[in-house]
Coordinates of C-alpha atoms in Angstrom, one line a residue:
X13 CA 145.3 -129.5 60.0
X14 CA 143.3 -132.8 59.9
X15 CA 140.6 -131.3 57.8
X16 CA 139.0 -133.7 55.3
X17 CA 138.5 -130.8 52.9
X18 CA 142.1 -129.6 52.8
X19 CA 143.6 -133.1 52.5
X20 CA 141.8 -134.2 49.3
X21 CA 142.2 -130.7 47.9
X22 CA 145.9 -130.6 48.3
X23 CA 146.2 -134.2 47.2
X24 CA 144.3 -133.7 44.0
X25 CA 146.2 -130.5 43.3
X26 CA 149.5 -132.4 43.8
X27 CA 148.4 -135.5 41.9
X28 CA 147.8 -133.8 38.5
X29 CA 148.7 -130.2 38.7
X30 CA 149.7 -130.2 35.1
X31 CA 146.4 -131.7 34.0
X32 CA 144.6 -128.8 35.6
X33 CA 146.9 -126.4 33.8
X34 CA 146.5 -128.1 30.5
X35 CA 142.7 -128.1 30.8
X36 CA 142.7 -124.4 31.8
X37 CA 145.0 -123.5 28.9
X38 CA 143.0 -125.5 26.4
X39 CA 139.8 -123.8 27.5
X40 CA 141.4 -120.4 27.5
X41 CA 142.9 -120.9 24.0
X42 CA 139.7 -122.2 22.6
X43 CA 137.8 -119.3 24.1
X44 CA 140.5 -116.9 23.1
X45 CA 140.5 -117.8 19.4
X46 CA 138.7 -120.9 18.3
X47 CA 139.0 -120.2 14.5
X48 CA 142.8 -120.1 15.0
X49 CA 143.3 -123.7 16.0
X50 CA 146.7 -124.1 14.3

């Protein structure tokens, strides 16, 4: 439970979970249809 790899991983995931989703969505949308950028 005192793993240095799990602590930072969970912390980072809990720090900016929306930023990761935003980045993933942005990449998926751009890769899905770059010519259709609104």
